[in-house]
Coordinates of C-alpha atoms and ligand atoms in Angstrom, one line a residue:
X748 CA -31.5 1.3 -13.8
X749 CA -29.9 1.5 -17.0
X750 CA -28.5 -2.1 -18.6
X751 CA -27.6 -0.8 -21.9
X752 CA -23.6 0.3 -22.8
X753 CA -23.6 3.7 -24.4
X754 CA -22.3 4.0 -28.0
X755 CA -18.6 5.3 -27.0
X756 CA -18.6 2.3 -24.4
X757 CA -19.7 -0.2 -27.2
X758 CA -17.0 1.9 -29.5
X759 CA -14.7 1.3 -26.5
X760 CA -15.1 -2.3 -26.0
X761 CA -15.2 -3.0 -30.0
X762 CA -11.3 -1.0 -30.5
X763 CA -9.4 -2.8 -27.5
X764 CA -10.7 -6.1 -28.6
X765 CA -9.2 -5.4 -32.0
X766 CA -6.3 -3.9 -30.2
X767 CA -6.2 -7.4 -28.3
X768 CA -6.8 -9.5 -31.6
X769 CA -4.1 -7.5 -33.5
X770 CA -1.5 -7.5 -31.0
X771 CA -1.6 -10.0 -27.9
X772 CA -3.3 -12.6 -28.8
X773 CA -0.7 -13.7 -31.5
X774 CA 1.6 -13.8 -28.7
X775 CA 0.5 -14.8 -25.3
X776 CA 1.8 -18.3 -24.8
X777 CA 5.3 -17.1 -25.8
X778 CA 5.2 -14.1 -22.9
X779 CA 3.8 -16.5 -20.8
X780 CA 6.6 -19.1 -20.9
X781 CA 9.0 -16.7 -21.6
X782 CA 7.3 -15.0 -18.2
X783 CA 7.8 -12.0 -19.6
X784 CA 5.6 -9.1 -19.6
X785 CA 5.5 -7.5 -23.2
X786 CA 7.4 -3.7 -22.6
X787 CA 6.4 -3.0 -26.0
X788 CA 3.2 -2.7 -25.8
X789 CA 3.5 -0.2 -22.8
X790 CA 3.8 2.8 -25.5
X791 CA 1.2 1.8 -27.3
X792 CA -1.2 0.7 -24.5
X793 CA -0.5 4.3 -23.5
X794 CA -1.3 5.6 -26.5
X795 CA -4.8 4.4 -26.3
X796 CA -5.6 5.4 -22.9
X797 CA -5.5 2.6 -21.3
X798 CA -2.6 3.5 -18.7
X799 CA -4.3 6.6 -17.9
X800 CA -7.8 5.8 -17.8
X801 CA -9.7 7.7 -15.8
X802 CA -7.3 10.9 -15.2
X803 CA -8.3 13.9 -16.6
X804 CA -6.7 15.2 -20.2
X805 CA -4.3 17.9 -18.9
X806 CA -2.4 15.2 -17.3
X807 CA -2.3 12.9 -20.8
X808 CA -5.3 10.8 -19.3
X809 CA -8.4 9.5 -21.0
X810 CA -11.0 10.8 -18.6
X811 CA -13.0 7.7 -18.9
X812 CA -15.3 6.4 -15.9
X813 CA -14.9 3.3 -13.9
X814 CA -17.4 1.7 -15.9
X815 CA -15.6 2.4 -19.1
X816 CA -12.8 0.7 -17.0
X817 CA -14.6 -2.5 -16.0
X818 CA -14.6 -3.0 -19.9
X819 CA -11.5 -2.2 -20.9
X820 CA -10.2 -4.5 -18.7
X821 CA -12.3 -7.6 -19.1
X822 CA -11.4 -7.1 -22.9
X823 CA -7.6 -6.8 -22.3
X824 CA -8.0 -10.1 -20.2
X825 CA -10.5 -12.5 -22.5
X826 CA -7.2 -12.1 -24.3
X827 CA -4.1 -12.3 -21.8
X828 CA -5.0 -11.6 -17.9
X829 CA -1.3 -11.0 -17.4
X830 CA -1.4 -7.8 -19.3
X831 CA -5.0 -7.0 -17.8
X832 CA -3.1 -7.5 -14.2
X833 CA -0.2 -5.2 -15.0
X834 CA -2.7 -2.5 -16.3
X835 CA -4.7 -2.9 -13.4
X836 CA -2.1 -2.5 -10.8
X837 CA -1.1 0.5 -12.8
X838 CA -4.4 2.0 -13.2
X839 CA -5.6 1.4 -10.1
X840 CA -3.2 1.3 -7.7
X841 CA -0.2 2.8 -8.7
X842 CA -1.6 6.1 -10.7
X843 CA -4.7 6.6 -8.5
X844 CA -2.6 6.7 -5.6
X845 CA 0.1 9.4 -6.9
X846 CA -2.9 11.3 -8.6
X847 CA -5.7 11.0 -5.4
X848 CA -3.3 12.0 -3.0
X849 CA 0.0 13.5 -4.1
X850 CA 0.2 17.2 -4.0
X851 CA -0.4 19.3 -7.7
X852 CA 3.7 19.5 -8.1
X853 CA 3.7 15.3 -7.8
X854 CA 0.6 14.6 -9.9
X855 CA 2.0 17.3 -12.9
X856 CA 5.8 15.6 -12.8
X857 CA 4.6 12.1 -12.5
X858 CA 1.4 12.0 -14.3
X859 CA 2.0 12.4 -17.4
X860 CA 4.9 10.0 -17.4
X861 CA 2.5 7.8 -16.4
X862 CA -0.5 7.9 -18.7
X863 CA 1.8 8.3 -22.0
X864 CA 3.2 4.9 -21.9
X865 CA 6.9 6.5 -20.7
X866 CA 6.7 4.2 -17.7
X867 CA 4.6 2.1 -15.3
X868 CA 3.7 2.4 -11.9
X869 CA 3.8 -0.3 -9.4
X870 CA 2.1 -0.3 -5.7
X871 CA 4.0 -2.0 -2.7
X872 CA 1.8 -3.0 0.2
X873 CA 2.4 -6.2 0.9
X874 CA 5.2 -7.4 3.0
X875 CA 7.1 -11.1 3.2
X876 CA 5.5 -11.4 6.7
X877 CA 2.0 -10.9 5.4
X878 CA -0.7 -9.5 3.0
X879 CA -4.0 -10.1 4.7
X880 CA -2.3 -8.3 7.4
X881 CA -0.9 -6.0 5.1
X882 CA -1.2 -2.9 8.1
X883 CA 1.4 -5.0 10.5
X884 CA 3.9 -3.9 8.2
X885 CA 7.2 -3.9 9.2
X886 CA 8.8 -1.9 7.0
X887 CA 10.3 1.6 8.6
X888 CA 10.6 5.0 7.8
X889 CA 12.4 7.8 9.6
X890 CA 12.6 11.7 8.7
X891 CA 16.5 12.4 8.8
X892 CA 17.2 16.2 7.6
X893 CA 15.1 16.6 4.3
X894 CA 15.1 13.3 3.8
X895 CA 13.3 9.9 4.5
X896 CA 15.1 6.8 5.1
X897 CA 13.2 3.5 4.7
X898 CA 13.8 0.1 5.1
X899 CA 12.4 -3.1 4.9
X900 CA 10.9 -5.4 1.4
X901 CA 8.0 -5.7 -0.4
X902 CA 6.8 -9.0 -1.8
X903 CA 5.0 -10.1 -4.6
X904 CA 4.4 -6.7 -6.0
X905 CA 2.7 -6.0 -9.7
X906 CA 4.9 -4.0 -12.3
X907 CA 8.3 -3.2 -10.6
X908 CA 10.9 -4.0 -13.2
X909 CA 8.7 -2.1 -15.6
X910 CA 7.8 0.9 -13.2
X911 CA 10.2 4.3 -12.5
X912 CA 7.6 5.1 -9.9
X913 CA 6.8 2.8 -6.8
X914 CA 3.9 3.9 -4.0
X915 CA 5.6 2.1 -0.9
X916 CA 3.7 2.1 2.4
X917 CA 6.0 2.5 5.6
X918 CA 5.4 2.8 9.3
X919 CA 7.0 6.6 10.2
X920 CA 5.2 6.1 14.1
X921 CA 5.0 3.1 15.2
X922 CA 3.7 4.0 18.8
X923 CA 0.8 5.0 16.3
X924 CA -0.9 2.0 14.7
X925 CA -2.6 2.3 11.7
X926 CA -2.3 6.2 12.2
X927 CA 1.5 5.7 11.8
X928 CA 1.3 4.9 8.2
X929 CA 2.6 7.2 5.7
X930 CA 3.1 6.7 1.9
X931 CA 6.0 7.3 -0.3
X932 CA 7.0 7.3 -4.0
X933 CA 9.9 5.4 -4.2
X934 CA 11.9 6.2 -7.7
X935 CA 13.6 4.0 -9.6
X936 CA 17.5 4.6 -9.1
X937 CA 17.3 6.2 -5.3
X938 CA 19.8 5.2 -3.5
X939 CA 18.8 2.0 -1.3
X940 CA 16.4 1.1 -3.7
X941 CA 16.3 -2.7 -5.5
X942 CA 13.7 -4.7 -7.3
X943 CA 14.3 -8.4 -7.4
X944 CA 14.0 -10.7 -10.2
X945 CA 10.3 -11.8 -11.4
X946 CA 9.3 -14.1 -9.5
X947 CA 8.2 -17.6 -11.0
X948 CA 4.4 -17.8 -11.2
X949 CA 1.8 -19.9 -11.6
X950 CA 0.0 -18.2 -13.8
X951 CA 0.0 -14.5 -14.7
X952 CA 3.4 -15.2 -15.7
X953 CA 3.4 -12.3 -18.3
X954 CA 2.9 -10.0 -15.6
X955 CA 5.8 -8.8 -13.9
X956 CA 5.8 -10.0 -9.9
X957 CA 8.8 -9.3 -8.2
X958 CA 10.0 -8.2 -4.3
X959 CA 11.1 -4.9 -3.6
X960 CA 13.9 -4.4 -1.4
X961 CA 14.7 -1.3 0.8
X962 CA 17.6 -0.6 3.0
X963 CA 18.7 2.7 4.0
X964 CA 16.6 3.8 1.2
X965 CA 17.1 7.9 0.6
X966 CA 13.6 8.7 -0.5
X967 CA 13.6 13.2 -1.1
X968 CA 10.5 14.9 2.2
X969 CA 9.2 16.0 -1.3
X970 CA 8.2 12.4 -2.3
X971 CA 6.1 11.5 0.9
X972 CA 2.8 11.2 -0.9
X973 CA -0.5 13.0 1.1
X974 CA -0.3 13.4 4.7
X975 CA 2.2 11.9 6.8
X976 CA 0.0 9.3 8.9
X977 CA -2.8 8.8 6.4
X978 CA -1.2 6.1 4.2
X979 CA -3.5 3.3 5.9
X980 CA -6.3 5.9 5.5
X981 CA -5.6 6.6 1.8
X982 CA -4.3 3.3 0.5
X983 CA -8.3 1.6 1.8
X984 CA -9.8 4.0 -0.5
X985 CA -7.0 3.2 -3.7
X986 CA -8.0 -0.9 -2.9
X987 CA -11.6 0.1 -3.2
X988 CA -11.1 0.6 -6.6
X989 CA -8.5 -1.7 -7.1
X990 CA -11.3 -4.8 -6.0
X991 CA -13.7 -3.3 -8.9
X992 CA -10.2 -3.9 -11.8
X993 CA -9.7 -7.1 -10.3
X994 CA -13.1 -8.0 -10.7
X995 CA -13.6 -7.0 -14.5
X996 CA -10.2 -9.1 -15.2
X997 CA -11.8 -12.3 -13.9
X998 CA -14.9 -11.4 -15.5
X999 CA -12.5 -11.2 -18.6
X1000 CA -11.1 -14.5 -17.8
X1001 CA -14.1 -16.3 -17.5
X1002 CA -15.5 -14.7 -20.7
X1003 CA -12.5 -16.0 -22.7
X1004 CA -12.1 -19.4 -21.4
X1005 CA -16.0 -19.9 -21.8
X1006 CA -15.3 -18.7 -25.9
X1007 CA -12.8 -21.2 -26.4
X1008 CA -15.6 -24.0 -24.6
X1009 CA -18.4 -22.6 -26.2
X1010 CA -16.6 -23.5 -29.9
X1011 CA -14.6 -26.0 -29.0
X1012 CA -17.8 -27.9 -28.0
X1013 CA -19.3 -27.5 -31.2
X1014 CA -16.5 -28.8 -33.2
X1015 CA -15.5 -31.9 -31.0
X1016 CA -17.6 -34.9 -31.5
X1017 CA -17.9 -38.0 -29.3
X1018 CA -20.1 -41.2 -30.3
X1019 CA -20.9 -39.9 -33.7
X1020 CA -22.4 -35.8 -32.7
X1021 CA -21.0 -33.1 -31.4
X1022 CA -20.1 -32.5 -27.9
X1023 CA -22.4 -29.8 -27.4
X1024 CA -25.6 -31.8 -27.9
X1025 CA -25.0 -33.4 -24.8
X1026 CA -27.0 -32.3 -21.9
X1027 CA -23.9 -32.4 -19.5
X1028 CA -21.7 -30.2 -21.8
X1029 CA -25.0 -27.7 -22.6
X1030 CA -25.5 -27.5 -19.0
X1031 CA -22.2 -26.9 -17.9
X1032 CA -22.3 -24.1 -20.5
X1033 CA -25.3 -23.0 -19.1
X1034 CA -23.8 -22.5 -15.8
X1035 CA -20.8 -20.9 -17.1
X1036 CA -22.6 -18.2 -19.2
X1037 CA -24.9 -17.2 -16.3
X1038 CA -22.1 -16.5 -14.1
X1039 CA -20.6 -14.4 -16.1
X1040 CA -23.7 -12.3 -16.7
X1041 CA -23.9 -12.3 -12.6
X1042 CA -20.4 -11.5 -12.3
X1043 CA -20.3 -8.8 -15.1
X1044 CA -23.5 -6.8 -13.7
X1045 CA -22.2 -6.9 -9.4
X1046 CA -18.8 -5.5 -11.6
X1047 CA -20.7 -2.7 -13.6
X1048 CA -23.0 -2.1 -10.9
X1049 CA -19.6 -1.3 -8.4
X1050 CA -18.0 0.8 -11.3
X1051 CA -21.5 2.8 -11.8
X1052 CA -21.6 3.5 -7.9
X1053 CA -18.3 4.6 -8.2
X1054 CA -18.4 6.7 -10.8
X1055 CA -21.3 8.8 -9.4
X1056 CA -19.4 9.5 -6.0
X1057 CA -21.2 6.9 -4.4
X1058 CA -20.0 4.3 -1.5
X1059 CA -18.9 1.5 -3.5
X1060 CA -16.6 -1.0 -1.0
X1061 CA -19.3 -3.6 -0.4
X1062 CA -20.0 -3.9 -3.7
X1063 CA -16.7 -3.7 -5.0
X1064 CA -16.0 -6.4 -2.1
X1065 CA -19.1 -8.7 -3.6
X1066 CA -18.0 -8.1 -7.2
X1067 CA -14.4 -9.6 -6.5
X1068 CA -15.5 -12.3 -4.3
X1069 CA -17.9 -13.4 -7.2
X1070 CA -16.1 -13.0 -10.2
X1071 CA -12.9 -14.4 -8.9
X1072 CA -14.3 -17.5 -7.6
X1073 CA -16.4 -17.8 -11.0
X1074 CA -13.8 -17.8 -13.3
X1075 CA -12.1 -20.6 -10.9
X1076 CA -15.0 -22.6 -11.5
X1077 CA -15.5 -21.1 -15.8
X1078 CA -12.0 -21.7 -16.4
X1079 CA -11.8 -25.5 -14.5
X1080 CA -15.4 -26.6 -16.6
X1081 CA -13.6 -24.9 -19.8
X1082 CA -10.4 -27.7 -19.5
X1083 CA -13.3 -30.2 -18.8
X1084 CA -15.2 -29.8 -22.1
X1085 CA -12.0 -29.4 -23.8
X1086 CA -11.2 -33.1 -22.5
X1087 CA -7.3 -34.2 -22.5
X1088 CA -6.5 -30.7 -25.1
X1089 CA -7.9 -29.0 -21.5
X1090 CA -4.9 -30.1 -20.1
X1091 CA -2.1 -29.6 -23.2
X1092 CA -0.3 -26.0 -23.4
X1093 CA -1.3 -25.4 -27.4
X1094 CA -5.0 -24.9 -26.6
X1095 CA -6.0 -21.9 -24.8
X1096 CA -7.6 -23.0 -22.0
X1097 CA -5.0 -24.6 -19.7
X1098 CA -3.5 -20.8 -19.5
X1099 CA -7.1 -19.4 -18.1
X1100 CA -7.3 -21.8 -15.6
X1101 CA -3.8 -21.2 -13.9
X1102 CA -4.4 -17.5 -14.7
X1103 CA -7.7 -17.4 -13.0
X1104 CA -6.2 -18.8 -9.3
X1105 CA -5.0 -15.1 -8.9
X1106 CA -8.7 -13.6 -8.9
X1107 CA -8.9 -15.3 -5.0
X1108 CA -5.7 -14.5 -3.8
X1109 CA -4.4 -10.8 -4.9
X1110 CA -5.8 -7.8 -3.3
X1111 CA -7.4 -9.5 -1.0
X1112 CA -8.3 -13.2 -0.4
X1113 CA -11.3 -14.5 -0.9
X1114 CA -11.6 -15.5 3.1
X1115 CA -10.7 -11.6 3.9
X1116 CA -13.1 -10.2 1.2
X1117 CA -16.0 -12.4 3.2
X1118 CA -14.9 -10.6 6.4
X1119 CA -15.3 -7.3 4.8
X1120 CA -18.7 -7.8 3.4
X1121 CA -19.7 -9.6 6.5
X1122 CA -18.4 -7.0 9.0
X1123 CA -20.1 -4.3 6.7
X1124 CA -23.4 -5.8 6.3
X1125 CA -23.7 -6.1 10.4
X1126 CA -22.4 -2.2 10.2
X1127 CA -25.5 -2.1 8.7
X1128 CA -28.1 -3.8 10.0
X1129 CA -27.4 -2.7 13.3
X1130 CA -27.6 1.0 12.3
X1131 CA -31.2 -0.2 10.8
X1132 CA -32.4 -1.9 13.6
X1133 CA -31.4 1.1 15.8
X1134 CA -33.3 3.1 13.4
X1135 CA -36.1 0.8 13.7
X1136 CA -35.8 0.4 18.1
X1137 CA -36.5 4.6 17.4
Ligands
FAD1882 C1 0.6 -12.2 -8.7 C2 0.6 -11.6 -7.4 C3 0.4 -10.0 -7.8 C4 0.3 -9.5 -6.2 N1 -0.2 -8.2 -6.6 C5 0.5 -6.9 -5.6 C6 0.7 -6.0 -5.1 O1 0.8 -4.9 -6.7 N2 0.9 -4.9 -4.7 C7 0.6 -5.9 -3.3 O2 0.5 -4.7 -2.3 N3 0.2 -7.0 -2.9 C8 0.2 -7.6 -4.3 N4 0.0 -8.9 -4.3 C9 -0.2 -9.6 -2.7 C10 -1.5 -10.4 -2.2 O3 -2.4 -9.3 -2.2 C11 -1.6 -10.8 -1.4 O4 -0.7 -12.4 -1.5 C12 -2.5 -11.4 -0.9 O5 -3.2 -10.3 0.3 C13 -2.4 -12.4 0.8 O6 -1.4 -12.2 1.4 P1 -0.3 -13.4 1.6 O7 -0.3 -13.9 0.8 O8 0.4 -13.3 2.5 O9 -1.2 -14.8 2.4 P2 -1.5 -14.5 4.0 O10 -2.3 -13.6 4.3 O11 -0.5 -14.9 4.9 O12 -3.0 -15.5 3.8 C14 -2.8 -16.8 3.8 C15 -4.0 -17.5 4.0 O13 -4.5 -17.2 5.4 C16 -5.7 -16.8 5.4 N5 -6.3 -15.5 6.2 C17 -5.5 -14.7 6.4 N6 -6.2 -14.1 7.3 C18 -7.2 -14.5 8.0 C19 -8.4 -14.3 8.4 N7 -8.1 -13.3 9.7 N8 -9.3 -15.2 8.4 C20 -9.3 -16.1 7.8 N9 -8.3 -16.4 6.7 C21 -7.1 -15.9 6.7 C22 -5.6 -15.9 3.9 O14 -7.3 -15.9 3.3 C23 -5.0 -17.0 2.9 O15 -6.1 -18.0 2.7 C24 0.3 -9.9 -5.3 C25 0.0 -11.4 -5.1 C26 0.2 -12.3 -6.3 C27 0.3 -13.7 -6.0

């Protein structure tokens, strides 16, 4: 077990930290208030390899692993969680689904455009009728000649206004339940496909979140993604990596809030001395730092398992559950340490406080994650008990 980052990983961290400080931090509140994703950064992030983190060079990717990816997302999210969220959804959901389950023709046509920053990817599973029960989806796809006709709608989808490609899950055979769901690559400009306006959100305001409408949307047969009827099983595998990314994003949010709180605690005086000298504040800082460290270790462990090709579903789920709830607590304590200024938009922690909440909802709510963890543990214990009895 090695807890040291490699020299290359430390260099990646530094490079992204510098990029974030120069290009993102100065305008964070402006992006937030205008609820506008900084489109001019897409190309730059592509050049830095941030939009094709784990894809081979031949597709324009940076050929890094999930561990590197977690470090990258922590750095971006410590500067602006909204950009972290959009980069996460692009890399580990949309692009990853096309790369992992796409045909070679689909990969060659689409992946280089996504890794270079020419455009972005969206991944659309959630529907207005429910996200936790996402595979009870109502969107349908019917084969007519050499086309699929899609009807339905998706909601809360990240990136679609900036994405030429959206991976859309739809029901191709209602009688087959989970085995009757397939994935499609829906492209901007396809007849019957429209994207709603950016939703007006509590936090993560600069990350594009919108509805997708599919009205007799015509998708060519070659845009079926993966095998017909395997969309559900493929999507579950994609979500596994997605949770690592959201966990890393939450570690970044927590660290961003903590850094500001630590600095402020030392600058601010009350009753004649720095507030950092009061035990009540010291305990908060100690608890915050300990939770960040724990969240980071859980995240990197899940990422390391994934990099080794080992099962990581439970570990990724535990990491995301812990890091997201810790980020909410830490951002809350950061606001508390700032006192009245923590409640004012001129100071950075109120934004971390708003942004943090998304972590306990997106890519599986905390309630659903606890169900997933418990289900897996119960299965493992039952198998172990069976072995002991034999
Ligand atoms: C900013 C943002 C970005 C997003 N990006 C994407 C994206 O790119 N792609 C995408 O497909 N989706 C995306 N989502 C959707 C997100 O994954 C869903 O919002 C989430 O899965 C919850 O679904 P829901 O909102 O329908 O809540 P519901 O499923 O209606 O849940 C409501 C409440 O009931 C609880 N609940 C539900 N079922 C159970 C149960 N069995 N046991 C206990 N409690 C339960 C939930 O935990 C929650 O507290 C995004 C959401 C947001 C807010």
